[in-house]
CSV table of C-alpha atoms and ligand atoms in Angstrom, one decimal:
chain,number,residue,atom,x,y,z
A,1,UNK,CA,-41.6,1.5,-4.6
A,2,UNK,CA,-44.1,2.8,-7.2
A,3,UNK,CA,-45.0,0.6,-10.2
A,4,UNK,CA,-43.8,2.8,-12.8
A,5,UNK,CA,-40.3,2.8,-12.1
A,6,UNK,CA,-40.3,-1.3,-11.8
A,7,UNK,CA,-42.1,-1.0,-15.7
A,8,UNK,CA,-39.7,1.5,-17.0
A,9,UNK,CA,-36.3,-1.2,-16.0
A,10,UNK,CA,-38.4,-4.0,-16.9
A,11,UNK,CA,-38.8,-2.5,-20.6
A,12,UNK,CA,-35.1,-1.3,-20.8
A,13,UNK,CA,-34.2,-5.1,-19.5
A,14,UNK,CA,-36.1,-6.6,-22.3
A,15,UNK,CA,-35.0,-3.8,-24.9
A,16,UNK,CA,-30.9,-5.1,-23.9
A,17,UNK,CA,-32.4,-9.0,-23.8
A,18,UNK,CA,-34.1,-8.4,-27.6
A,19,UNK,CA,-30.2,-7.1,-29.0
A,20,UNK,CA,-28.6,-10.0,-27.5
A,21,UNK,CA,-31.5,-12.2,-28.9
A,22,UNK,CA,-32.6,-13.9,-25.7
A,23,UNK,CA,-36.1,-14.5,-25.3
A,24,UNK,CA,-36.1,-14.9,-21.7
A,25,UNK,CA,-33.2,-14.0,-18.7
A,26,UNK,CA,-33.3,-16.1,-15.4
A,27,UNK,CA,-32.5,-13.5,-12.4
A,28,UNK,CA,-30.2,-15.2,-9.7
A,29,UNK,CA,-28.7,-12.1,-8.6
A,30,UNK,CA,-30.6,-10.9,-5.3
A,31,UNK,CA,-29.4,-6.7,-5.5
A,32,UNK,CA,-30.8,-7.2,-9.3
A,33,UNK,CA,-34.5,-9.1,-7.6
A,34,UNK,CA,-34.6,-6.3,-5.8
A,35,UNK,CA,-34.0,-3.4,-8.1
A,36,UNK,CA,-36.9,-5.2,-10.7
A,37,UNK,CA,-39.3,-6.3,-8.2
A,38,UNK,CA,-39.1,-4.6,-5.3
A,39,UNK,CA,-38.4,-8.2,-3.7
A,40,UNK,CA,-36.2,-7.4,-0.4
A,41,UNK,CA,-35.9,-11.4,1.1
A,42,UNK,CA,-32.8,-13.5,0.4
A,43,UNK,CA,-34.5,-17.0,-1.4
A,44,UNK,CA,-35.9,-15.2,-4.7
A,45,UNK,CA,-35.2,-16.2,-8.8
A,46,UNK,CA,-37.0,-14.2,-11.4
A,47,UNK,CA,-37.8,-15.5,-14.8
A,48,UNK,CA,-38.1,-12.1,-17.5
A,49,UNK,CA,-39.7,-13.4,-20.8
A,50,UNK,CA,-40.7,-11.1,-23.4
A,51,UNK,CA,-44.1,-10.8,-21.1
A,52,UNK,CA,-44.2,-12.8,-18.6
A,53,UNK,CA,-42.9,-12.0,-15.2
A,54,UNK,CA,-42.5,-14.7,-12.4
A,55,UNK,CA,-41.0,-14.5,-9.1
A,56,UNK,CA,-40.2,-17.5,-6.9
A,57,UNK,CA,-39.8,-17.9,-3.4
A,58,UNK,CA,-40.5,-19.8,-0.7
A,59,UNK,CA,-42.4,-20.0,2.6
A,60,UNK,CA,-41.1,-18.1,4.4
A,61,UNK,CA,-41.5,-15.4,2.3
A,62,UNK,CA,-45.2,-15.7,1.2
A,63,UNK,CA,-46.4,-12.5,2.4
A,64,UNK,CA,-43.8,-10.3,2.3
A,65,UNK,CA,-43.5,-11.2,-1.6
A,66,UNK,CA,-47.3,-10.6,-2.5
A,67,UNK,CA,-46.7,-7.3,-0.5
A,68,UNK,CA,-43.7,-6.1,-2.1
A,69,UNK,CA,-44.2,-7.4,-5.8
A,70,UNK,CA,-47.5,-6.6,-5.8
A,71,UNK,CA,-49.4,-7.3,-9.0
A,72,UNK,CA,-46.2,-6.5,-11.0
A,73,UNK,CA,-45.3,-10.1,-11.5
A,74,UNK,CA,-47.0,-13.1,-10.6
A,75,UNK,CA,-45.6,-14.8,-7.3
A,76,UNK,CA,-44.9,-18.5,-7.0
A,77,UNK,CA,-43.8,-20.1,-3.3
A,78,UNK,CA,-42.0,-22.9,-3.4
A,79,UNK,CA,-41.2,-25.8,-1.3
A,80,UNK,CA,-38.0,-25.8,-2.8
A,81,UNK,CA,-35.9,-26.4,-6.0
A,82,UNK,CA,-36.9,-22.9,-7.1
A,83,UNK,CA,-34.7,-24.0,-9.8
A,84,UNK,CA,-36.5,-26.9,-10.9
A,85,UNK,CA,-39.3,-24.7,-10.8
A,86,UNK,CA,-37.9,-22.1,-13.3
A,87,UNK,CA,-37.2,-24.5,-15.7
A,88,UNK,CA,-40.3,-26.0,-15.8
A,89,UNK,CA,-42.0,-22.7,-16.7
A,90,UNK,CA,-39.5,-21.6,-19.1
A,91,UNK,CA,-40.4,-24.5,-20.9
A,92,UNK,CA,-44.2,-23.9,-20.6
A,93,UNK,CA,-43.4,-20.3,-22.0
A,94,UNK,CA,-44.1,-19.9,-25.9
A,95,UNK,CA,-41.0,-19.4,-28.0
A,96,UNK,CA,-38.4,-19.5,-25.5
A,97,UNK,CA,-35.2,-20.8,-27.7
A,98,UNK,CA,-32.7,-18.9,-25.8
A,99,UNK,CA,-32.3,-18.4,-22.2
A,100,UNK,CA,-30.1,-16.1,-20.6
A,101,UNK,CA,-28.2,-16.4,-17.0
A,102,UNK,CA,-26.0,-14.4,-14.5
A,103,UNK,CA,-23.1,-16.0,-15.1
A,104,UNK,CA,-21.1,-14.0,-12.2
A,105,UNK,CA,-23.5,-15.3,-9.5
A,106,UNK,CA,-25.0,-18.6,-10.8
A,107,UNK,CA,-23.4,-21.4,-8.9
A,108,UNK,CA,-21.7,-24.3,-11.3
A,109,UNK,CA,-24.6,-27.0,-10.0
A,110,UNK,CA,-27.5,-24.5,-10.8
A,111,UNK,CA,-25.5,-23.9,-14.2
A,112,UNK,CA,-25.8,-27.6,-15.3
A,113,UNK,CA,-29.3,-28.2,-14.2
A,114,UNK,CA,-30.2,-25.0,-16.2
A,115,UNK,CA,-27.8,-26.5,-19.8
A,116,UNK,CA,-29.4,-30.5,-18.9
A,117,UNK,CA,-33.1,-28.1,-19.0
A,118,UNK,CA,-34.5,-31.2,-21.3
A,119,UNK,CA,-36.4,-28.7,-23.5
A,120,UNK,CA,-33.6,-28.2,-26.1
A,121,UNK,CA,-33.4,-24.1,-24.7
A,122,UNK,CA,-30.1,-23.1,-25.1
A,123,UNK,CA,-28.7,-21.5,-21.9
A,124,UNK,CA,-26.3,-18.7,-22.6
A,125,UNK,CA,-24.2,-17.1,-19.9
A,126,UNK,CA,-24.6,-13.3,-19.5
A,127,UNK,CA,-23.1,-10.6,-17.7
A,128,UNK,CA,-24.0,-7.0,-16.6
A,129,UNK,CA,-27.3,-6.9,-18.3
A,130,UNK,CA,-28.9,-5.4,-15.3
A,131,UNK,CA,-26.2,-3.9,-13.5
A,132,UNK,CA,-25.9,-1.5,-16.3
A,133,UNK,CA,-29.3,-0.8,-15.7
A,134,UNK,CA,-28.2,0.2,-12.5
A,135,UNK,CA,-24.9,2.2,-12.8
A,136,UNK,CA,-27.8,4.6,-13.9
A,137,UNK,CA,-29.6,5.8,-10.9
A,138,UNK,CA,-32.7,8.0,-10.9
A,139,UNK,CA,-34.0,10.9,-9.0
A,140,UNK,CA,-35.2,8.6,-6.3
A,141,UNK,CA,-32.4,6.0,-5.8
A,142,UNK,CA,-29.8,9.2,-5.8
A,143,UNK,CA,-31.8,11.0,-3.0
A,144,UNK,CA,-31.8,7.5,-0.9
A,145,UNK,CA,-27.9,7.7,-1.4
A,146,UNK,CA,-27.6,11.2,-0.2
A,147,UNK,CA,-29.6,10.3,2.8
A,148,UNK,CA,-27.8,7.4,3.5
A,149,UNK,CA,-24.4,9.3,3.0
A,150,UNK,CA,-25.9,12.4,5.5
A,151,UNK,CA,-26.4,10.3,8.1
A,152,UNK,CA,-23.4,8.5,8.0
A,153,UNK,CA,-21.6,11.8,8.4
A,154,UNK,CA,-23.7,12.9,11.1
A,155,UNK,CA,-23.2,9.9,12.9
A,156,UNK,CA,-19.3,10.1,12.2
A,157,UNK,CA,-19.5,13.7,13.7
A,158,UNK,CA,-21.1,12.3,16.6
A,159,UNK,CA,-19.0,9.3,17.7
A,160,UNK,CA,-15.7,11.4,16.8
A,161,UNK,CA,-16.6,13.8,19.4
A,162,UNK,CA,-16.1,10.8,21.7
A,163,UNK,CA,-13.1,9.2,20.6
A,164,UNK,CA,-10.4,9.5,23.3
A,165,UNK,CA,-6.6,7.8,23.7
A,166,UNK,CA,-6.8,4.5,25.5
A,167,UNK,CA,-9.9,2.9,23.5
A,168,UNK,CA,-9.9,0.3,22.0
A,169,UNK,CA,-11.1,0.4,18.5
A,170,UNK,CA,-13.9,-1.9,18.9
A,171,UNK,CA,-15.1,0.9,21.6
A,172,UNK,CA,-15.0,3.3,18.6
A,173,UNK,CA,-16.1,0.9,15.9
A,174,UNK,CA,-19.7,0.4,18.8
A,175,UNK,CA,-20.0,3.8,18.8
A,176,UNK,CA,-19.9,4.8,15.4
A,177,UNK,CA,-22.9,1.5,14.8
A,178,UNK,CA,-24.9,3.1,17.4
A,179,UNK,CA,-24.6,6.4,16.4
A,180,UNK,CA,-25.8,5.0,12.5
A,181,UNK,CA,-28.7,2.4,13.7
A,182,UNK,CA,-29.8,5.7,15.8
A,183,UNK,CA,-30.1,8.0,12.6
A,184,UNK,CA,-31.9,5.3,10.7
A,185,UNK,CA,-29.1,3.4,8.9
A,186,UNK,CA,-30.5,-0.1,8.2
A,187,UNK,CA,-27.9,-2.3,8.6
A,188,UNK,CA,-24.3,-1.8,8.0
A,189,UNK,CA,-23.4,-2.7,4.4
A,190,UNK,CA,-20.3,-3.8,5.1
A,191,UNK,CA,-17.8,-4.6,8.1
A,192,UNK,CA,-17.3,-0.8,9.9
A,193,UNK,CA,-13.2,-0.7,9.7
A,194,UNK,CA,-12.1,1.0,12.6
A,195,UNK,CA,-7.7,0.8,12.3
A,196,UNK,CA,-5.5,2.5,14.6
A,197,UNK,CA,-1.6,4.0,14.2
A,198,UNK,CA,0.4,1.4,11.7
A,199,UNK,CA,-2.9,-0.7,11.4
A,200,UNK,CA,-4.2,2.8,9.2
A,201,UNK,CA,-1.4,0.8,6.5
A,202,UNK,CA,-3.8,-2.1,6.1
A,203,UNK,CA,-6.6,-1.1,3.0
A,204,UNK,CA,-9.0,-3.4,4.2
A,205,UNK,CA,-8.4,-4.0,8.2
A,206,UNK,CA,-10.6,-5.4,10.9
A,207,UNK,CA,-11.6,-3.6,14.0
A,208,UNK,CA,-9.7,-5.4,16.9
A,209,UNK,CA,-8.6,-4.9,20.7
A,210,UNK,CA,-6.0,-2.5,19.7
A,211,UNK,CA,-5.9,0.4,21.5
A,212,UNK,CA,-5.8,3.9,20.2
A,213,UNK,CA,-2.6,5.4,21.6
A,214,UNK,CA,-1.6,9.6,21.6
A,215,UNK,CA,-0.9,10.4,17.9
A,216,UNK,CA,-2.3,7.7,16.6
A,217,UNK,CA,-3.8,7.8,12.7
A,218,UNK,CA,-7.3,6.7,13.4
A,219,UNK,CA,-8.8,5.5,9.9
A,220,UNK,CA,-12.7,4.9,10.2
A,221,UNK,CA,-14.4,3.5,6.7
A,222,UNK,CA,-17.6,2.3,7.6
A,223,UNK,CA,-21.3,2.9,5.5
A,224,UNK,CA,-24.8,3.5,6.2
A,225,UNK,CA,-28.3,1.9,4.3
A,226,UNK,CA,-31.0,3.8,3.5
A,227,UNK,CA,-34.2,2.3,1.2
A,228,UNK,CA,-31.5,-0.5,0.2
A,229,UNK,CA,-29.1,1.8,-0.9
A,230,UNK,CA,-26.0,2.4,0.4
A,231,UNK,CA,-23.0,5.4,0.9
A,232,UNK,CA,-20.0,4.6,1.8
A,233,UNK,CA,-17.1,7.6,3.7
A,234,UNK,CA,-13.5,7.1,5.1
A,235,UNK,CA,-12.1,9.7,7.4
A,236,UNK,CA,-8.4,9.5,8.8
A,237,UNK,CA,-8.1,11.3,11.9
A,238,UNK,CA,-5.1,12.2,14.4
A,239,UNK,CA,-6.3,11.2,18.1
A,240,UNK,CA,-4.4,12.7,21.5
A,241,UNK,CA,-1.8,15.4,19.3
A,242,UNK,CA,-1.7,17.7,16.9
A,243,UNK,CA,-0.4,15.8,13.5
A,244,UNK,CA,3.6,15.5,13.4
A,245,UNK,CA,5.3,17.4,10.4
A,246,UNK,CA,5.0,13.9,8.3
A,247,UNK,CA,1.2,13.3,9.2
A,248,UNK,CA,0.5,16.5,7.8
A,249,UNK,CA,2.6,16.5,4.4
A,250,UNK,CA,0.8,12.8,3.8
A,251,UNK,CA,-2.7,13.9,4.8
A,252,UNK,CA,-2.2,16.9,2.5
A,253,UNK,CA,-0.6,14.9,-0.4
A,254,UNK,CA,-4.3,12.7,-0.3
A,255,UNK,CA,-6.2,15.5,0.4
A,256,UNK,CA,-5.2,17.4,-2.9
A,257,UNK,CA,-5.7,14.3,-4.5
A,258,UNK,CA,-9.2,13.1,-3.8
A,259,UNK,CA,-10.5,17.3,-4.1
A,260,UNK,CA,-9.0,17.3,-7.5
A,261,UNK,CA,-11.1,14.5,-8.4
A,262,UNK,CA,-14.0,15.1,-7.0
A,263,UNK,CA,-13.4,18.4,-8.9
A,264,UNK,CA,-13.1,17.3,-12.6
A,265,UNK,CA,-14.7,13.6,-12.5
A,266,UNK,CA,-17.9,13.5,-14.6
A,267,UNK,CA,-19.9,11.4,-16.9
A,268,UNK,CA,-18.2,10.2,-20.5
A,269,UNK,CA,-14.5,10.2,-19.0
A,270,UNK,CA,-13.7,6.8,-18.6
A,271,UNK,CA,-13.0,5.2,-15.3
A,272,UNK,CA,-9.0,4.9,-15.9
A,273,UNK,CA,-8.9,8.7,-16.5
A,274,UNK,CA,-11.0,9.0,-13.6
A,275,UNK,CA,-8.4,7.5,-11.8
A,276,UNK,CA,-5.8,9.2,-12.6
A,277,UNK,CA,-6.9,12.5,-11.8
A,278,UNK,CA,-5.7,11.7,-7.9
A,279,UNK,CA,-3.2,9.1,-9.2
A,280,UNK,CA,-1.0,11.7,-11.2
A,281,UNK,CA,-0.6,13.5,-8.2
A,282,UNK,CA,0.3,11.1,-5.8
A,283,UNK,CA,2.4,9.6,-8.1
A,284,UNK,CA,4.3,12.5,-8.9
A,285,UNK,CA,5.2,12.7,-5.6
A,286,UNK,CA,6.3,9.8,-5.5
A,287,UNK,CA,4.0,7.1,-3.9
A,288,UNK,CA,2.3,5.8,-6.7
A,289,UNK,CA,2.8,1.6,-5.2
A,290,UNK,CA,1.9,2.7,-1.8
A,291,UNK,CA,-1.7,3.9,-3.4
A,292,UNK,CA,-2.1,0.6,-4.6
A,293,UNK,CA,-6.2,0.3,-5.2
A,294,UNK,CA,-8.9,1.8,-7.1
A,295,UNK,CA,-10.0,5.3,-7.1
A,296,UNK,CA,-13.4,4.7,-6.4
A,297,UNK,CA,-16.3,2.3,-7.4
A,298,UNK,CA,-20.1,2.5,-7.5
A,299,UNK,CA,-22.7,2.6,-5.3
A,300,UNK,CA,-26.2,1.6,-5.2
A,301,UNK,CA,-28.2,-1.5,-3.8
A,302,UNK,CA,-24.5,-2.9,-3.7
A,303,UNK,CA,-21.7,-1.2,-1.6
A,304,UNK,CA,-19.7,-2.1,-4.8
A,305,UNK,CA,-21.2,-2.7,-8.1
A,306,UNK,CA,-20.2,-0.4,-11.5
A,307,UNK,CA,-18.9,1.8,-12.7
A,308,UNK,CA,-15.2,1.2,-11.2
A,309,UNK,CA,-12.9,4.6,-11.6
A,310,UNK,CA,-10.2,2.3,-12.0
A,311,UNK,CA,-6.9,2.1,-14.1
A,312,UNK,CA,-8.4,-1.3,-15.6
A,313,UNK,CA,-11.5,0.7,-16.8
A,314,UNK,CA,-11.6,2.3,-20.3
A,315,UNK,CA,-15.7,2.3,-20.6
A,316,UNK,CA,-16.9,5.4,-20.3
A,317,UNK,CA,-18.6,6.5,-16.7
A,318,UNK,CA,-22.3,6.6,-17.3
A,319,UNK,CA,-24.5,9.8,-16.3
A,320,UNK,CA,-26.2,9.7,-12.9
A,321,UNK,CA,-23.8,7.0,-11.9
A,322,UNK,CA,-23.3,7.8,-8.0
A,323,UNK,CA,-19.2,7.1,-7.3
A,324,UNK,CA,-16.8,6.8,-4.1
A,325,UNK,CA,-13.6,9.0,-4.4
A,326,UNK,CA,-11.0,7.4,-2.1
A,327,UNK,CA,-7.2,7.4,-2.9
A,328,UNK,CA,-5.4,6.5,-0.2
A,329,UNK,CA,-1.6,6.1,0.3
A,330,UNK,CA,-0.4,3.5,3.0
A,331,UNK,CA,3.2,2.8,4.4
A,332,UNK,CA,4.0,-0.1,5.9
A,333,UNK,CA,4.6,0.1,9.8
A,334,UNK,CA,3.8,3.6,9.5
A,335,UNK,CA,0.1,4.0,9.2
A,336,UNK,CA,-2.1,5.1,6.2
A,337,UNK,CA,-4.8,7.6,5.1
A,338,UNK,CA,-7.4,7.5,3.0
A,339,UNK,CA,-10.3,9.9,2.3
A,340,UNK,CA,-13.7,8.6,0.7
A,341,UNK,CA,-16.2,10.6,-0.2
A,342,UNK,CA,-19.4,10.1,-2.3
A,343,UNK,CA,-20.8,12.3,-5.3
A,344,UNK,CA,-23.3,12.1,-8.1
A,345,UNK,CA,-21.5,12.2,-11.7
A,346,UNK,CA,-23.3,14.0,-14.6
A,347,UNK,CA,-21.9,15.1,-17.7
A,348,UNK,CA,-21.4,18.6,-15.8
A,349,UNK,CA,-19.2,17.4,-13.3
A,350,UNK,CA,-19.8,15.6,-10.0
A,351,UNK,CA,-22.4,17.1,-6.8
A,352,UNK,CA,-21.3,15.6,-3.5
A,353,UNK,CA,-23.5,13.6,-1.4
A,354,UNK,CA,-21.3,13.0,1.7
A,355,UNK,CA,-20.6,16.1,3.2
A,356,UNK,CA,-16.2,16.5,1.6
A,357,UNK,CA,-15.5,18.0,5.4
A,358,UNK,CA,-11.7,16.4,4.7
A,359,UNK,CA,-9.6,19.3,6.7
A,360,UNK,CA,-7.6,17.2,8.6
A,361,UNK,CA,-9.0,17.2,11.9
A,362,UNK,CA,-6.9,16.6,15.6
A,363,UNK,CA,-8.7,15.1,18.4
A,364,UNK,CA,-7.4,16.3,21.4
B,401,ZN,ZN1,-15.2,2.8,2.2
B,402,ZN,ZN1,-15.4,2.4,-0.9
């Protein structure tokens, strides 16, 4: 990661920390470490004053720190209490009155230690100070994304051509992982779902034993990591057959639905219209409760950070945010599809990053 980029967030941090006059923001929140620092372990807090910049960590973590961070900030290992630590240089720093914290992922104990500080700095709980930072993506973060979001579609491509009645889905689910470690995915950022004829009506299923019978939906959702970033694709296939008369009309129903807003979603509509560019159609005809989630969400460092294109979302949708599309509509002992693609949003309208092959496609 070059320097400059690091600088540029670190001034925009302490532009946001000046208008909520805080002279100083602990940083608890390890996607945020990373996007500042360049810090990839999992034992970091940062401490942003007006100028200083300290990152602690701990032993196990000496060199990789004082390779990654570099001279940006300076690097303290700790035996442990990184807290403890924090506090005490907060207090060493001049004119520290106020001290902001991640309120969302500061734990209640930390929270006291950081209020009982014995300095008289007043802790104040924040929120989304550098998140919003990072709904924002540049050049570089976006191209990470599209890589991450190519391969996972190559890979998808590839295990698909494999899939066959009488697997199980964990044989799919194995295949699809090896296929994405293979094309250089880092790690899976979150649990690959893999769910088979009526388990394709649970949004958020495991992969189990089940096994994939002749005209089976076959719902994969699964993401790739690239640099730290992630993408994120669902595809709904029909395994053994050709799709029945009522596979079709559903596919086609979420199919129009996520193209229209991947068509017309851009930057300054807020995230509730957003959503309802696929919702009024799938509401119209007539499954509105069966599509029962969010449009889309962000993605970034986080498989799910801002902006949400959600119905509970009236801020506007940032430019260069980069987005998942997925409606989805899911009956009950049926099965359920759901498409999920990934674009880039800009005031002009959205580029995709995943490659939007959604024609329904038959495996047999
Ligand atoms: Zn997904
Ligand atoms: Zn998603």
């Amino acid at each position: 990661m070059s320097g400059d980029r690091r600088e540029a967030r670190l001034d925009r941090l302490r532009a946001a920390l000046g208008e909520r006059e805080l002279d100083a923001l602990i940083v608890s929140h390890l996607p945020n470490v990373r996007y500042l620092t360049g810090f990839t372990g999992t034992s970091a807090l940062v401490v942003v004053g007006e100028r200083e910049l300290v990152l602690y960590s701990d032993f196990r973590y000496r060199e990789q720190a004082a390779e990654e961070v570099g001279s940006l900030a300076r690097v303290e290992i700790v035996e442990r209490e990184l807290w403890a630590k924090a506090i005490r240089t907060l207090s060493e720093m001049r004119r520290v009155v106020a001290v902001g914290y991640e309120a969302e992922t500061l734990s209640a104990a930390a929270e006291r230690r950081l209020a009982e500080n014995g300095n008289g700095i007043e802790a104040r709980p924040t929120t989304d100070l550098v998140e919003a930072l990072r709904s924002q993506k540049d050049a570089e973060e976006i191209a990470s994304i599209a890589e991450a979001a190519r391969l996972a579609c190559e890979a998808l491509q590839a295990a698909l051509e494999t899939v066959r009645v009488g697997q199980r889905e964990l044989d799919v689910a194995a295949t699809l992982e090896h296929e994405l470690r293979v094309r250089g995915s880092e790690w899976h950022p979150f649990p690959t779902i893999v769910a088979s004829g009526p388990r394709s009506a649970l949004p958020h299923a495991g992969t189990t034993e089940r096994i994939v019978e002749s005209g089976d939906w076959l719902l994969l959702d699964f993401g790739a990591q690239v640099d730290g970033y992630c993408a994120d694709v669902t595809r709904t296939v029909v395994v053994g057959r050709a799709a029945d008369e009522r596979q079709r009309s559903m596919y086609e129903l979420v199919r129009e639905a996520q193209g229209r807003a991947v068509q017309h979603v851009r930057a300054g509509m807020t995230g509730r219209d957003a959503d309802a560019l696929a919702r009024s159609i799938i509401e119209a005809r007539g499954f509105g409760d069966q599509f029962g989630h969010s449009l889309g969400h962000g993605l970034g460092l986080e498989v799910h950070e801002g902006p949400s294109l959600g119905r509970a979302n009236e801020k506007e949708i940032p430019a260069d945010a980069v987005v998942t599309v997925e409606p989805g509509i899911y009956l009950p002992g049926w099965g359920g599809v759901r498409i999920e693609d990934d674009v880039h949003v800009t005031a002009d309208g959205a580029t995709l990053l995943s490659d939007g092959d959604t024609e329904l496609r038959e495996l047999v």
